[in-house]
Short mmCIF file of C-alpha atoms in Angstrom, two decimals:
data_model
loop_
_atom_site.label_atom_id
_atom_site.label_comp_id
_atom_site.label_asym_id
_atom_site.label_seq_id
_atom_site.Cartn_x
_atom_site.Cartn_y
_atom_site.Cartn_z
CA MET U 1 -0.07 0.29 0.55
CA LYS U 2 2.62 2.27 0.72
CA SER U 3 4.38 1.67 -2.46
CA GLY U 4 1.22 2.64 -4.42
CA ALA U 5 1.14 -0.04 -6.65
CA VAL U 6 -1.91 -1.31 -5.30
CA THR U 7 -5.55 0.73 -3.36
CA SER U 8 -6.61 -2.65 -1.62
CA VAL U 9 -5.03 -5.55 -0.37
CA THR U 10 -6.82 -8.60 0.96
CA ASN U 11 -5.67 -12.44 1.83
CA PHE U 12 -7.60 -15.89 0.51
CA SER U 13 -7.15 -19.34 1.46
CA GLN U 14 -7.64 -20.37 -2.59
CA ARG U 15 -7.01 -18.78 -5.72
CA LEU U 16 -9.87 -16.69 -6.16
CA THR U 17 -11.54 -18.62 -9.36
CA GLY U 18 -10.32 -21.87 -8.36
CA GLY U 19 -12.00 -24.67 -6.66
CA GLY U 20 -11.29 -27.26 -3.52
CA ASN U 21 -12.15 -26.80 0.65
CA ASN U 22 -14.85 -27.82 0.78
CA GLY U 23 -17.43 -29.92 3.40
CA TYR U 24 -20.96 -30.76 5.12
CA ASP U 25 -19.74 -29.85 8.57
CA VAL U 26 -22.29 -26.72 7.91
CA THR U 27 -25.51 -26.86 9.58
CA TRP U 28 -28.12 -24.68 9.93
CA PRO U 29 -31.81 -23.62 11.95
CA GLY U 30 -34.31 -26.28 10.22
CA LYS U 31 -31.28 -28.69 8.38
CA ASN U 32 -32.96 -31.95 8.04
CA ILE U 33 -29.59 -33.81 9.64
CA ASN U 34 -29.44 -36.54 6.85
CA ASP U 35 -29.06 -34.02 4.33
CA LYS U 36 -25.45 -34.35 2.93
CA ILE U 37 -24.83 -30.87 1.07
CA LEU U 38 -21.27 -30.07 0.07
CA ILE U 39 -20.22 -25.97 0.97
CA ASN U 40 -17.50 -24.62 -0.20
CA PHE U 41 -15.58 -22.13 2.39
CA ARG U 42 -12.79 -19.58 2.50
CA PHE U 43 -10.53 -17.56 4.97
CA THR U 44 -9.96 -14.14 3.82
CA SER U 45 -8.70 -11.16 6.01
CA TYR U 46 -10.14 -7.51 6.25
CA ASP U 47 -11.15 -5.92 2.48
CA LEU U 48 -12.26 -8.76 0.50
CA VAL U 49 -15.10 -6.88 -0.78
CA LYS U 50 -13.08 -3.86 -1.42
CA THR U 51 -10.34 -5.62 -2.79
CA THR U 52 -11.56 -7.79 -5.04
CA ALA U 53 -15.22 -5.61 -6.15
CA MET U 54 -17.43 -8.41 -5.10
CA GLU U 55 -21.15 -7.23 -4.25
CA LEU U 56 -22.37 -7.13 -1.78
CA VAL U 57 -26.53 -7.72 -1.64
CA GLY U 58 -27.21 -7.31 1.87
CA GLY U 59 -25.07 -6.67 5.39
CA ARG U 60 -21.31 -6.12 5.66
CA ASP U 61 -17.73 -6.85 4.81
CA PHE U 62 -15.46 -7.53 7.62
CA ASN U 63 -14.27 -4.48 9.63
CA ARG U 64 -11.52 -3.75 11.77
CA GLN U 65 -14.22 -2.10 14.13
CA PHE U 66 -16.13 -5.29 15.04
CA THR U 67 -14.62 -8.47 16.60
CA ASP U 68 -15.78 -10.40 13.68
CA SER U 69 -13.68 -14.25 14.53
CA THR U 70 -16.71 -15.73 14.92
CA SER U 71 -18.77 -13.93 11.56
CA VAL U 72 -18.57 -15.16 8.56
CA LEU U 73 -20.01 -14.24 4.64
CA VAL U 74 -22.55 -16.34 2.45
CA ASN U 75 -23.50 -16.02 -1.27
CA GLU U 76 -26.77 -16.38 -2.87
CA ALA U 77 -26.86 -19.87 -3.53
CA LEU U 78 -26.00 -20.85 0.14
CA VAL U 79 -28.51 -18.54 1.45
CA LYS U 80 -30.72 -20.01 -1.14
CA ILE U 81 -30.04 -23.69 0.06
CA MET U 82 -30.22 -22.91 3.36
CA GLY U 83 -34.15 -21.13 2.60
CA MET U 84 -33.16 -17.95 4.46
CA THR U 85 -35.28 -14.64 3.70
CA LYS U 86 -33.47 -12.88 6.55
CA PRO U 87 -30.07 -14.40 6.50
CA VAL U 88 -28.10 -11.21 7.72
CA GLY U 89 -27.17 -11.98 11.50
CA SER U 90 -28.32 -15.14 11.52
CA LYS U 91 -26.83 -18.16 13.51
CA ILE U 92 -25.30 -21.06 12.14
CA GLN U 93 -23.22 -23.20 13.08
CA TRP U 94 -19.90 -24.34 11.16
CA GLY U 95 -18.25 -27.64 12.65
CA ASN U 96 -18.31 -26.93 16.26
CA THR U 97 -18.25 -23.44 16.20
CA ASP U 98 -21.30 -20.97 16.03
CA VAL U 99 -21.24 -18.24 13.73
CA THR U 100 -22.98 -15.18 12.51
CA ILE U 101 -24.08 -14.23 8.73
CA ILE U 102 -22.93 -10.68 8.24
CA GLY U 103 -23.29 -10.02 4.61
CA VAL U 104 -24.00 -11.83 2.16
CA LEU U 105 -21.88 -12.13 -1.22
CA LYS U 106 -23.99 -11.71 -4.85
CA ASP U 107 -22.85 -15.35 -6.96
CA TYR U 108 -19.67 -14.93 -8.41
CA VAL U 109 -17.79 -17.28 -11.31
CA MET U 110 -15.32 -19.27 -8.49
CA GLU U 111 -14.87 -22.32 -10.90
CA SER U 112 -16.50 -23.32 -14.36
CA PRO U 113 -18.25 -20.70 -15.58
CA TYR U 114 -20.75 -22.53 -17.11
CA GLN U 115 -22.26 -24.05 -14.16
CA LYS U 116 -24.62 -23.00 -11.14
CA ALA U 117 -22.63 -21.47 -8.33
CA LYS U 118 -21.75 -23.41 -5.74
CA PRO U 119 -22.86 -22.55 -2.32
CA ILE U 120 -19.55 -20.55 -0.74
CA LEU U 121 -19.11 -19.39 3.37
CA ILE U 122 -15.75 -17.41 4.23
CA GLY U 123 -14.42 -16.81 7.56
CA MET U 124 -12.26 -14.50 8.58
CA SER U 125 -8.70 -15.64 9.74
CA ASP U 126 -4.89 -14.47 8.43
CA GLY U 127 -3.46 -17.56 9.62
CA SER U 128 -5.24 -19.73 7.11
CA ALA U 129 -4.88 -17.33 3.82
CA ARG U 130 -2.20 -18.52 1.44
CA PHE U 131 -2.97 -15.84 -1.28
CA VAL U 132 -2.91 -12.32 -1.48
CA ILE U 133 -4.84 -10.55 -3.64
CA ALA U 134 -4.18 -7.01 -4.44
CA ARG U 135 -6.13 -4.19 -6.68
CA LEU U 136 -3.57 -2.45 -8.67
CA ASN U 137 -3.52 1.00 -8.73
CA PRO U 138 -5.05 2.64 -12.14
CA ASP U 139 -3.14 5.48 -11.72
CA GLN U 140 -0.06 3.78 -11.82
CA ASN U 141 1.39 2.76 -14.88
CA VAL U 142 0.70 -1.74 -14.71
CA SER U 143 4.34 -2.64 -16.10
CA THR U 144 5.87 -0.15 -12.48
CA SER U 145 3.17 -1.54 -10.21
CA VAL U 146 3.96 -4.73 -10.78
CA ALA U 147 7.39 -4.69 -10.92
CA ALA U 148 7.55 -2.91 -7.55
CA ILE U 149 5.29 -5.70 -5.90
CA ASP U 150 7.34 -8.27 -6.95
CA ASN U 151 10.46 -6.60 -5.51
CA ILE U 152 8.60 -6.40 -2.27
CA VAL U 153 7.58 -10.13 -2.70
CA LYS U 154 11.48 -10.68 -3.48
CA LYS U 155 12.48 -9.03 -0.50
CA LEU U 156 9.82 -10.85 2.37
CA ASN U 157 10.45 -13.87 0.60
CA PRO U 158 14.17 -14.01 -1.32
CA GLU U 159 14.58 -17.84 -1.48
CA TYR U 160 11.36 -18.36 -3.99
CA PRO U 161 10.46 -16.92 -6.97
CA VAL U 162 7.49 -14.76 -7.53
CA ASP U 163 4.50 -16.38 -8.16
CA ARG U 164 1.35 -13.98 -9.37
CA THR U 165 -1.22 -13.98 -11.60
CA PHE U 166 -4.10 -11.58 -12.98
CA VAL U 167 -7.20 -12.57 -12.32
CA ASP U 168 -8.80 -11.62 -15.74
CA ASP U 169 -6.07 -14.36 -17.17
CA SER U 170 -7.46 -17.08 -14.71
CA PHE U 171 -11.12 -15.73 -15.75
CA GLU U 172 -9.65 -15.80 -19.65
CA GLY U 173 -8.14 -19.67 -18.67
CA LYS U 174 -11.89 -20.92 -17.99
CA PHE U 175 -13.33 -19.56 -21.47
CA ALA U 176 -10.44 -20.72 -23.64
CA ASN U 177 -11.00 -24.12 -22.42
CA GLU U 178 -14.54 -23.65 -23.84
CA LYS U 179 -13.34 -21.74 -27.02
CA LEU U 180 -11.33 -25.22 -27.97
CA LEU U 181 -14.13 -26.97 -27.67
CA GLY U 182 -17.10 -24.93 -29.71
CA THR U 183 -13.62 -24.75 -32.18
CA LEU U 184 -13.15 -28.48 -32.34
CA SER U 185 -17.15 -28.91 -32.36
CA ASN U 186 -17.18 -26.74 -35.75
CA TRP U 187 -14.48 -28.75 -36.89
CA PHE U 188 -15.87 -32.45 -36.76
CA GLY U 189 -19.11 -30.83 -37.43
CA GLY U 190 -18.13 -29.06 -40.52
CA PHE U 191 -16.67 -32.82 -41.30
CA ALA U 192 -19.93 -34.78 -40.36
CA VAL U 193 -21.35 -32.51 -43.21
CA PHE U 194 -18.64 -32.74 -45.99
CA ILE U 195 -19.11 -36.58 -45.23
CA SER U 196 -22.91 -36.60 -45.67
CA CYS U 197 -22.76 -34.45 -48.88
CA LEU U 198 -19.97 -37.06 -50.34
CA GLY U 199 -22.66 -39.59 -49.28
CA LEU U 200 -25.53 -37.74 -51.14
CA LEU U 201 -23.30 -37.10 -54.06
CA GLY U 202 -22.28 -40.97 -54.32
CA LEU U 203 -26.20 -42.00 -54.04
CA ALA U 204 -26.93 -39.60 -56.87
CA LEU U 205 -24.27 -41.05 -59.12
CA TYR U 206 -25.60 -44.59 -58.33
CA MET U 207 -29.16 -43.91 -58.66
CA ALA U 208 -28.16 -41.74 -62.49
CA GLU U 209 -26.44 -44.84 -63.41
CA GLN U 210 -29.22 -47.07 -62.30
CA ARG U 211 -31.84 -44.91 -64.25
CA LYS U 212 -28.93 -45.39 -67.69
CA LYS U 213 -28.76 -49.15 -67.96
CA LYS U 214 -32.38 -49.07 -66.96
CA SER U 215 -32.96 -46.96 -69.95
CA VAL U 216 -30.07 -48.98 -71.99
CA SER U 217 -32.03 -52.34 -70.82
CA GLU U 218 -35.54 -50.94 -72.15
CA LYS U 219 -33.88 -49.98 -75.80
CA PHE U 220 -32.87 -53.32 -76.16
#
């Protein structure tokens, strides 16, 4: 933040667009004890919404003015599963811990962009966060900002190379596979049409040959 390369920073336990970290140990009032519902969970720090531009549809983000060690954020998909009309302020159980929902996030693309959003629960824990998410300063050159970030990371962790990715590239990668599949489908579809045309051409030539033979036979 002091370098001016970024405008906000937060932590996350997974890559923002990645999967993993899920379980069945989330319960809420009215849940059938026999229901096995897989819930994704993440851990983060302050300024999650500000840094990632996630959209809050209710409640608030984690805030230093509050004691949020037992507070959680949930997404719309989880609210729908829980059947809650007023989720903010509701208490649910995560494992053996009672937690309070302080905010509801609008569903966002986490894994496949062509599947329904999966339910997710986000807790507050710096110690469990493995990734740093930073929002680049729009008033500064991207290359300059990235170079400044790399230098800072190298000073903090000199024994390892800097491992960074742009979220835009991660999202683009999800669509790249679909684009490749679409291209292959078009090619195979074209081949199928071409082979069908060859078959029709062969049938037409066969029928023409049969008519020709019939005409010659009738003359004799």
